[in-house]
Tab-separated table of C-alpha atoms in Angstrom:
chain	number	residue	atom	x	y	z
A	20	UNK	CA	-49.876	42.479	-71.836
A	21	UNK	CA	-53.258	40.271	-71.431
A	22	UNK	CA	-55.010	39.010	-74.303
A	23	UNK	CA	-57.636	37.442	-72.365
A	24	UNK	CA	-61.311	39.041	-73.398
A	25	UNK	CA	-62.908	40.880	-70.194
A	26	UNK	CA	-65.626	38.148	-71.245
A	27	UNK	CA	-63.903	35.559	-70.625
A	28	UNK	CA	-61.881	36.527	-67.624
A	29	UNK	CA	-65.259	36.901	-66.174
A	30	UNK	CA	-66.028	33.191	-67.216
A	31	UNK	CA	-63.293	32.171	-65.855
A	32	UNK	CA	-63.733	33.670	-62.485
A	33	UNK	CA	-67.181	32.316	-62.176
A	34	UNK	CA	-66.634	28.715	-62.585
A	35	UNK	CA	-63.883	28.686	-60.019
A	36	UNK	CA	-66.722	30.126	-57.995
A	37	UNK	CA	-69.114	27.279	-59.227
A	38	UNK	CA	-66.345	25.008	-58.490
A	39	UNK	CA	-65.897	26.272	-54.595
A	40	UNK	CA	-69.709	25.980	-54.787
A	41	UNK	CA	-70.405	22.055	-56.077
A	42	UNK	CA	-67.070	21.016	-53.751
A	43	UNK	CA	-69.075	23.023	-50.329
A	44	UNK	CA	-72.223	21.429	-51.143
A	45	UNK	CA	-70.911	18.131	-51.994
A	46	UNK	CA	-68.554	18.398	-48.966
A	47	UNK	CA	-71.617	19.062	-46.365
A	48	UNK	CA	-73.356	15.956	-48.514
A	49	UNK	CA	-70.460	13.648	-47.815
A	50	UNK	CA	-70.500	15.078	-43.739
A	51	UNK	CA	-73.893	13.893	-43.440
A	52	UNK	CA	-73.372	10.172	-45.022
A	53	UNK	CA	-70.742	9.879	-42.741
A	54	UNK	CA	-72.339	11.089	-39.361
A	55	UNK	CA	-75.016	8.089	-40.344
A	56	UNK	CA	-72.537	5.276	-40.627
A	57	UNK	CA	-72.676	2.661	-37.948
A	58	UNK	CA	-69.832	3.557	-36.044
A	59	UNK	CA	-69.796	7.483	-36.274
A	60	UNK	CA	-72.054	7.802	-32.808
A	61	UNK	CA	-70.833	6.690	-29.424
A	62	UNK	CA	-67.360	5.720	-29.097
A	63	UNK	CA	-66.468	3.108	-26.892
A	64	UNK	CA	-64.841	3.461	-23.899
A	65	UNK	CA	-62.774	1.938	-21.142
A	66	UNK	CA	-65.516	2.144	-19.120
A	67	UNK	CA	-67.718	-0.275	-21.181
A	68	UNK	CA	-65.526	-2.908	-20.078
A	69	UNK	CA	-65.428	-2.546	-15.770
A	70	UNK	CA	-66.762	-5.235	-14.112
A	71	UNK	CA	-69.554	-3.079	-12.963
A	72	UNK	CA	-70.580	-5.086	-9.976
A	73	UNK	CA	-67.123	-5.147	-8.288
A	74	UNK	CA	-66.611	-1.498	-9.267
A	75	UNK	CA	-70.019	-0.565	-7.268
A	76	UNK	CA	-69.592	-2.322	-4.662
A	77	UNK	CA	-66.321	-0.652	-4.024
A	78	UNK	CA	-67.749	3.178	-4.773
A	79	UNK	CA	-70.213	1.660	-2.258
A	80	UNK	CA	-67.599	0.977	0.631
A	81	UNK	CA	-65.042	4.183	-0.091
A	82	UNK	CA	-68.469	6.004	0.275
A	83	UNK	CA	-69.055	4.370	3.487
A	84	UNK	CA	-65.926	4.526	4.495
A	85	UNK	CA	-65.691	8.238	3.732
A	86	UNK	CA	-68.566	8.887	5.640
A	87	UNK	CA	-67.038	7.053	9.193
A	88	UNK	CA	-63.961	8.961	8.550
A	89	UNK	CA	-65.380	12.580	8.635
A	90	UNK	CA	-67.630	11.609	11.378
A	91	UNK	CA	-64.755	10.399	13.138
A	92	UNK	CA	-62.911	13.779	12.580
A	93	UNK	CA	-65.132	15.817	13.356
A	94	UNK	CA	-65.935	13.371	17.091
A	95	UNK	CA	-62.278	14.161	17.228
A	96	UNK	CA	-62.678	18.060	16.630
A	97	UNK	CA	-65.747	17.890	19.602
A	98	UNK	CA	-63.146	15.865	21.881
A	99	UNK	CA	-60.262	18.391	21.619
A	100	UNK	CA	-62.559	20.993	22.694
A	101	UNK	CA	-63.692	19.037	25.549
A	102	UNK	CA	-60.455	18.496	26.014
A	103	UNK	CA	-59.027	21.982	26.477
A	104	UNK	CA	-62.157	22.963	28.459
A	105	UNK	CA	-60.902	20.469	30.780
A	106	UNK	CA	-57.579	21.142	30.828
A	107	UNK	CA	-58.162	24.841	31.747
A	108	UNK	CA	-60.850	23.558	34.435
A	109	UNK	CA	-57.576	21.975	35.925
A	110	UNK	CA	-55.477	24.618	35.150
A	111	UNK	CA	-57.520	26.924	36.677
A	112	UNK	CA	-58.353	25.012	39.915
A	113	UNK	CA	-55.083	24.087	40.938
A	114	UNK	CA	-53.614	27.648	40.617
A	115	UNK	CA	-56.733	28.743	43.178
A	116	UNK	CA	-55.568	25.568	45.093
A	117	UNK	CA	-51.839	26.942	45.533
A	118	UNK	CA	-52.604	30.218	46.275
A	119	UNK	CA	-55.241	29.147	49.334
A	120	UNK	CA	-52.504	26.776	50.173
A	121	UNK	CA	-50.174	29.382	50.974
A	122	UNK	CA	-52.579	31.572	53.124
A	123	UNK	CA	-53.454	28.432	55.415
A	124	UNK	CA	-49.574	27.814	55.924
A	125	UNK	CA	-49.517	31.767	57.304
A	126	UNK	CA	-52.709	30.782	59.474
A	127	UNK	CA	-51.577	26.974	60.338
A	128	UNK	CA	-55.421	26.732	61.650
A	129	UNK	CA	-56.018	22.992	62.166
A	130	UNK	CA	-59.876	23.378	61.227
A	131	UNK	CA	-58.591	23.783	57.591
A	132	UNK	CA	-57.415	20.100	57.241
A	133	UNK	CA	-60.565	18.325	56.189
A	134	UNK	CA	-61.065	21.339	53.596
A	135	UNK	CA	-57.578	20.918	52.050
A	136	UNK	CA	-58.112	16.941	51.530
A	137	UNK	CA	-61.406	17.929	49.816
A	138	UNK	CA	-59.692	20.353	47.445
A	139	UNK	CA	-56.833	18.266	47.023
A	140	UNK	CA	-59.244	15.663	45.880
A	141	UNK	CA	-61.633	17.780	43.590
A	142	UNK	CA	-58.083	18.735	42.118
A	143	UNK	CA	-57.492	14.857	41.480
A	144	UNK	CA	-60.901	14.379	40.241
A	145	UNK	CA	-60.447	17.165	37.442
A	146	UNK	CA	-57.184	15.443	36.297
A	147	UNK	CA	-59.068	12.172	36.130
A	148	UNK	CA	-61.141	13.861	33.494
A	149	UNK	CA	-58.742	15.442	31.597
A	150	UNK	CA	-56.702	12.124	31.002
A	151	UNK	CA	-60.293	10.270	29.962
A	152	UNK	CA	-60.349	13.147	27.631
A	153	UNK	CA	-56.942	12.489	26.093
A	154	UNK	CA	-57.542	8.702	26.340
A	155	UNK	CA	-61.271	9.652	23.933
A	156	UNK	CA	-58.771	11.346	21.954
A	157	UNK	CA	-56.696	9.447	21.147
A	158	UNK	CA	-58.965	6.349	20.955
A	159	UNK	CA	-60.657	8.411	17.985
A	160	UNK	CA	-57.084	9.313	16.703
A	161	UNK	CA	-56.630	5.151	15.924
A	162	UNK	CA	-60.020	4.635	14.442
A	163	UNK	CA	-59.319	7.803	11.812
A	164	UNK	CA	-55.695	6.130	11.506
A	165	UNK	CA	-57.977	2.917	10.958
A	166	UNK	CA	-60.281	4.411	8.459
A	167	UNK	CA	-57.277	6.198	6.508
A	168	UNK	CA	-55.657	3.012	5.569
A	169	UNK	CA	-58.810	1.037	4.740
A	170	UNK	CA	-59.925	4.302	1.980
A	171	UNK	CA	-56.589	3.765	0.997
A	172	UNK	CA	-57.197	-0.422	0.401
A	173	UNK	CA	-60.219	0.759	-1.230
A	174	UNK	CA	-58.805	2.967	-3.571
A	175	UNK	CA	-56.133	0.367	-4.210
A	176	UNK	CA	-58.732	-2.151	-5.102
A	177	UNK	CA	-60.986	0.733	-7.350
A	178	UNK	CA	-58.025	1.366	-9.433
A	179	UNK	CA	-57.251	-2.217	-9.708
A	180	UNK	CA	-60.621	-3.221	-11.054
A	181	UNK	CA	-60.298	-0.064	-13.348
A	182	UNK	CA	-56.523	-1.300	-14.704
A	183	UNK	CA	-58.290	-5.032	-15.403
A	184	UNK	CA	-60.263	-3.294	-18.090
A	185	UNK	CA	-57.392	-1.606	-20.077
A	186	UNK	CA	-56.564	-4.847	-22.206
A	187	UNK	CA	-59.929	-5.771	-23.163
A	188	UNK	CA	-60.356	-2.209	-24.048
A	189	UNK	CA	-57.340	-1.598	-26.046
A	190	UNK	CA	-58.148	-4.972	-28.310
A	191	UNK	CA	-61.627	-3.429	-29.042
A	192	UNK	CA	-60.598	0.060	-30.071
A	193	UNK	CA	-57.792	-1.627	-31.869
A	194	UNK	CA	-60.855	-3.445	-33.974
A	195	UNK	CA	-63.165	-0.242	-33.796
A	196	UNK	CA	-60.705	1.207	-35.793
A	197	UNK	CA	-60.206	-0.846	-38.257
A	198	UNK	CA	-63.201	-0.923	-38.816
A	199	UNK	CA	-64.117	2.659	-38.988
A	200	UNK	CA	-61.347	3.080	-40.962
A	201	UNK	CA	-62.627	0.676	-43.424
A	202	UNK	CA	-65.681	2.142	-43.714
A	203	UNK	CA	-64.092	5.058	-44.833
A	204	UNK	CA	-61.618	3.691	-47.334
A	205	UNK	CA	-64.849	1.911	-48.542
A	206	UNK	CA	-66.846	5.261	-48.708
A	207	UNK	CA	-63.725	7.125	-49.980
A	208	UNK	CA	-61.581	5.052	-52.315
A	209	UNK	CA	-64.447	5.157	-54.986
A	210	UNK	CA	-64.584	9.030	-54.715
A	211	UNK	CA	-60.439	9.338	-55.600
A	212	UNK	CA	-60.788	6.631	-57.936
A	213	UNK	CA	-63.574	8.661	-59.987
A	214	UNK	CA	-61.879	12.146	-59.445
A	215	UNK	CA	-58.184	10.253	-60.632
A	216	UNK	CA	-60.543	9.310	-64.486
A	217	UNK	CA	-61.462	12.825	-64.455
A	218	UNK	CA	-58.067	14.566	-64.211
A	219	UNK	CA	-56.842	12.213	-66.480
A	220	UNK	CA	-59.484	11.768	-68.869
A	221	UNK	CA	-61.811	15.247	-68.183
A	222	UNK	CA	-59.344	18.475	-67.994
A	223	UNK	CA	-60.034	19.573	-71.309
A	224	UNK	CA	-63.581	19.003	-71.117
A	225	UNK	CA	-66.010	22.188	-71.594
A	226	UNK	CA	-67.586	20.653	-68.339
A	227	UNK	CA	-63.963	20.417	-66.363
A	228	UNK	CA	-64.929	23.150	-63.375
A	229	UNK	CA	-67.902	20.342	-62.372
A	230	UNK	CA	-65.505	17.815	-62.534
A	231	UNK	CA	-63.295	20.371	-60.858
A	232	UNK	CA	-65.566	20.668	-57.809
A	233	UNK	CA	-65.760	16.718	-57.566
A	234	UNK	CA	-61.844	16.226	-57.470
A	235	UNK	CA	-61.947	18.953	-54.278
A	236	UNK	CA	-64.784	17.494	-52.802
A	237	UNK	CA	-62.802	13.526	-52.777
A	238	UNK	CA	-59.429	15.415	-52.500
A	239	UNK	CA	-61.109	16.931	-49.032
A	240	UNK	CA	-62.796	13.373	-48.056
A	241	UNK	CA	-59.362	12.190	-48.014
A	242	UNK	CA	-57.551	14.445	-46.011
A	243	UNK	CA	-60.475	15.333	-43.479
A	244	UNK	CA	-62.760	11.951	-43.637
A	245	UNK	CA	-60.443	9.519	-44.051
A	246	UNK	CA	-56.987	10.324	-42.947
A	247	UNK	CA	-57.114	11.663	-39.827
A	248	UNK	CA	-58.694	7.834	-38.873
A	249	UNK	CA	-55.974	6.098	-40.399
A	250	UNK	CA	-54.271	3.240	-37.622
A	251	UNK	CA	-51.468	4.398	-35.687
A	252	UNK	CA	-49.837	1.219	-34.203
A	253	UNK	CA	-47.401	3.799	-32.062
A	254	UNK	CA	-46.592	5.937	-35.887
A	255	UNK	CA	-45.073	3.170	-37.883
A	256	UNK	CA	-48.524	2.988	-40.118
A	257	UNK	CA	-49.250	6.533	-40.371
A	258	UNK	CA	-45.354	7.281	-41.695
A	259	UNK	CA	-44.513	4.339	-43.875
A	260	UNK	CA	-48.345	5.645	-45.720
A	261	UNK	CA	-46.814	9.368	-45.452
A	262	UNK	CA	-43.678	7.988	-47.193
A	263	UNK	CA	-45.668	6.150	-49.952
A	264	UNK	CA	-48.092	8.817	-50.721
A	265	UNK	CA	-44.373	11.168	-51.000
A	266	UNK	CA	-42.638	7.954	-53.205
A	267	UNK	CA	-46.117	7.695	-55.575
A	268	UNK	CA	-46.500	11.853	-55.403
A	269	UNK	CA	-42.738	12.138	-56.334
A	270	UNK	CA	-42.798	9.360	-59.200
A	271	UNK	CA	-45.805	11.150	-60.839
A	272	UNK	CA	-44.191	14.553	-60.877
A	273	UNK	CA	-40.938	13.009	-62.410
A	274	UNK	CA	-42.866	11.344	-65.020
A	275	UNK	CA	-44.999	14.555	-65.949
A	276	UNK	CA	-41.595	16.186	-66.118
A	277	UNK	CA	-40.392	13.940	-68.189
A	278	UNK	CA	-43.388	13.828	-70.556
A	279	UNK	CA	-43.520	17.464	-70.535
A	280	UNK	CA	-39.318	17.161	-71.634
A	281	UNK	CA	-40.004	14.885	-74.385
A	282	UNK	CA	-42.965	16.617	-75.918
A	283	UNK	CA	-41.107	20.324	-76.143
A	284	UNK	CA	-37.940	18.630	-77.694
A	285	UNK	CA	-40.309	16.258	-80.248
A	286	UNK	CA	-42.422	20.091	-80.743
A	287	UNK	CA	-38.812	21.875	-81.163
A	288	UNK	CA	-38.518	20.073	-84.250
A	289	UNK	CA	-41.666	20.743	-86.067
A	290	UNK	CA	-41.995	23.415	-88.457
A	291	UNK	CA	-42.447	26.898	-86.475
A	292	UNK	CA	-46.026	27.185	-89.062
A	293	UNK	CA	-46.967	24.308	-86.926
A	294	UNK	CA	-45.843	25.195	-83.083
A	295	UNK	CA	-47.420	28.615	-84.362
A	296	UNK	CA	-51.064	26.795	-84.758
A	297	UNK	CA	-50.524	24.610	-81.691
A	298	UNK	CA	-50.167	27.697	-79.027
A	299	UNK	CA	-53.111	29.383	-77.753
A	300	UNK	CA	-53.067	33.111	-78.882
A	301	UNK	CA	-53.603	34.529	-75.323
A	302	UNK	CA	-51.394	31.731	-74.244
A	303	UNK	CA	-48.273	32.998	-76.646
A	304	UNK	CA	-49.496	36.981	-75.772
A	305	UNK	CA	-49.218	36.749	-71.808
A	306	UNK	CA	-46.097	34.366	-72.098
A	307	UNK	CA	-43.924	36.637	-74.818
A	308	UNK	CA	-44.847	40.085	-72.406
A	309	UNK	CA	-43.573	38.321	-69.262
A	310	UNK	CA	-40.371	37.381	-71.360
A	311	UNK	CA	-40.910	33.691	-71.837
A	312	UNK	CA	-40.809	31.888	-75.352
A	313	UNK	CA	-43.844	29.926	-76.316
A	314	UNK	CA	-42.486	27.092	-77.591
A	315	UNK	CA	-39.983	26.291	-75.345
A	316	UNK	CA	-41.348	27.804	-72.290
A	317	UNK	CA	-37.332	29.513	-71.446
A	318	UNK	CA	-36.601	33.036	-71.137
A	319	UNK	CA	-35.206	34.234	-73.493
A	320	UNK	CA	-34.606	37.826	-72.097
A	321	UNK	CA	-30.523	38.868	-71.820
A	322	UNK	CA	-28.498	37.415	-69.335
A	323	UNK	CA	-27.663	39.349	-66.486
A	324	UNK	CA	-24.801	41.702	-67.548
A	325	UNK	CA	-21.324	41.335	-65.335
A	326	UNK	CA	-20.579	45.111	-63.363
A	327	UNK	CA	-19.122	47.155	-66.566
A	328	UNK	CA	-20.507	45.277	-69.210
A	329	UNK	CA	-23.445	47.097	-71.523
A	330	UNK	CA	-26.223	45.831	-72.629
A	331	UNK	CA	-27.322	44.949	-76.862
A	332	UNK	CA	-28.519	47.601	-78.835
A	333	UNK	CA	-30.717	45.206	-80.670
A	334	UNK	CA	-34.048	43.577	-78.849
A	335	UNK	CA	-34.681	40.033	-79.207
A	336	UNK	CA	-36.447	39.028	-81.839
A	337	UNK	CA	-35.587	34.988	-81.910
A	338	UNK	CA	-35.589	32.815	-79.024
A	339	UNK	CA	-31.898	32.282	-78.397
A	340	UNK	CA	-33.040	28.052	-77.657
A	341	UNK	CA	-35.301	27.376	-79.818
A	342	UNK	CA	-34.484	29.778	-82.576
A	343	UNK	CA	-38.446	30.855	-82.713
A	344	UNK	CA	-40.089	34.124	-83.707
A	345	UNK	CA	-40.916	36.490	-81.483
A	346	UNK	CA	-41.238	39.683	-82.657
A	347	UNK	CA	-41.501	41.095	-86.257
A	348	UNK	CA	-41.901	44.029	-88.039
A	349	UNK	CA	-45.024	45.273	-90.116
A	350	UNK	CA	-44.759	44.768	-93.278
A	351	UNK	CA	-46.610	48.212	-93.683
A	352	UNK	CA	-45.364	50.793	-91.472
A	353	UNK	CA	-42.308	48.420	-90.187
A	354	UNK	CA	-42.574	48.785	-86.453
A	355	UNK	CA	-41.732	46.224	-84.139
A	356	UNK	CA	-44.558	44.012	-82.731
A	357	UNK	CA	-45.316	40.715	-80.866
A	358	UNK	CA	-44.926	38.176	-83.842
A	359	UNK	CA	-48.621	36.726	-82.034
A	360	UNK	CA	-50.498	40.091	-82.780
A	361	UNK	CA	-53.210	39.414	-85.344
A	362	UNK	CA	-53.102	43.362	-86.436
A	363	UNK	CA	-50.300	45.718	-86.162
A	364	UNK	CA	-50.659	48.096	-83.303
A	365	UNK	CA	-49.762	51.504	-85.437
A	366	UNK	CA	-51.032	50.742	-88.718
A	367	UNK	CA	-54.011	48.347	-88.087
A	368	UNK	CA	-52.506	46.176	-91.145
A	369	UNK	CA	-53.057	42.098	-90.660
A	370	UNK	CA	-50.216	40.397	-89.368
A	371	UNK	CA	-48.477	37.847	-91.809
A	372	UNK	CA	-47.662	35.502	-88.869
A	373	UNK	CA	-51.456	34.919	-88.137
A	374	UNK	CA	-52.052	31.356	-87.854
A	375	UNK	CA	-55.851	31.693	-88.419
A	376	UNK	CA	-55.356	34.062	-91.372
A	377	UNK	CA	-53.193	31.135	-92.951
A	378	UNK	CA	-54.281	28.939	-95.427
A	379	UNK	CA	-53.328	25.413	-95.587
């Protein structure tokens, strides 16, 4: 059963809603004051620390170099064509050659002598030219060879000039962030601080969904803005702060435990008048319908019943811890009712165990 008025739930519902509202707006607030802090543009780079000269002189040379080498391939693509034209000149000249060789040995006519050294030789000739062909060839196959292993010198050398900058590199990003990350701390350490006085100091404030909103906002500045920048140093930083932040979340939670321990035992021994005026009525209400005691926050429903076993006859009425009131009976028409109900449910008659119709 609720005992919350319609009202209120409504109340309620907006300022979580106002909450989510200051927290966005303060959230987009705290984006923008960070996008304008002196290190949140450009990042530096590796490349801000080449020795620019020696690194364009090289780009120059493997560009040069580049160049020779494809003009070299393709001289060698022209030469293997010139090549095979040649080649099947030959081919082609000395299979006419054989064949007209065999009809003048069927004729054996002397006036074919002189025309058999002039073939013979025009044969020779387009051998010549197909070994100055390969010889081109393979001239051009040395200079590529030549070329390959000076772009490979080159790239040697590029990456070389690149690797020099690493170091310097490293020990400025190393300080970059640091510092960036002490900008943050600086911009977000204030912001927990303020939102750690209002939890403790502000909950029960009339104003608490404002402060609400602010504790989101810083509680988002943390995790977003500040820890994702936190130093590394290969993990060890980043878990030995993980491990803290468990340790100091840990010892809080076992001290609110232990608070919250020690204030129901010192409340269990007040007079029940007393707990009665202490408990919020919607409070006691919700608590007693889900089958919790107000006072001592147990259940005290039955335990669960073994396979046989049957259940009590009589309800509850007392907490079986604390030995508090839970249900009663009107005085009027004696029915059974939450002891918290300020009028009985059949009868309409005011409840005895009203704490606001009490007089002290």
């Amino acid at each position: 059963m609720k005992a919350v008025r319609r009202p209120q739930f409504w109340f309620n519902l907006a300022m979580w809603v106002m909450t989510l509202v200051i927290s966005s707006l303060l959230i987009q607030l705290g984006a923008l004051v960070m996008s304008d802090v002196p290190t949140a543009g450009k990042r530096i780079s590796q490349a801000d620390f080449v020795n620019a000269d020696q690194l364009a002189d090289v780009e120059h040379r493997i560009v040069s170099n580049d160049k020779a080498l494809l003009n070299t391939q393709r001289d060698i693509e022209d030469a293997e064509f010139v090549l095979s034209s040649r080649t099947l000149d030959y081919t082609n000249q000395r299979a006419s050659f054989e064949n007209w060789v065999k009809t003048r040995s069927a004729t054996e006519a002397d006036s074919q002598n002189a025309e058999v050294v002039a073939r013979a030789q025009g044969i020779e000739e387009l051998k010549i030219a197909e070994r100055d062909a390969q010889r081109i060839i393979e001239d051009l196959r040395v200079t590529e060879r030549s070329l390959l292993r000076t772009q490979q010198d080159l790239r040697t050398e590029e990456y070389a000039i690149n690797d020099a900058s690493f170091e310097p590199y490293q020990k400025a990003r190393s300080r970059e962030v640091l510092k960036v990350f002490g900008l943050r701390l600086a911009l977000t350490l204030p912001l927990l601080l303020i939102s750690g006085w209002f939890v403790a100091k502000k909950r029960g404030s009339q104003y608490w969904p404002v402060y609400r909103g602010f504790v989101v906002f810083s509680l988002f500045a943390f995790f977003v803005e500040l820890v994702p920048y936190l130093p590394s140093y290969g993990g060890y930083v980043r878990n030995v702060v993980g491990i803290l932040l468990a340790l100091l979340f840990a010892h809080f939670v076992i001290k609110g435990m232990n608070r919250y321990l020690a204030r129901k035992r010192s409340e269990e021994q007040r007079p029940e008048s007393e707990k009665r005026k202490a408990i919020a009525y919607e409070t006691a209400v919700k608590k007693i319908s889900e089958g919790v005691c107000p006072s001592c926050d147990r259940r005290f429903g039955a335990v669960k019943l073994r396979k046989g076993e049957k259940p009590d006859e009589d309800p509850v009425d007392f907490c079986v811890h604390c030995g508090f009131c839970l249900f009663d009976r009107c005085t009027n028409c004696n029915t059974r009712e939450n002891s918290f109900f300020k009028f009985c449910g059949s009868c309409g008659t005011p409840s005895e165990n009203d704490p606001s119709a009490q007089v002290s």
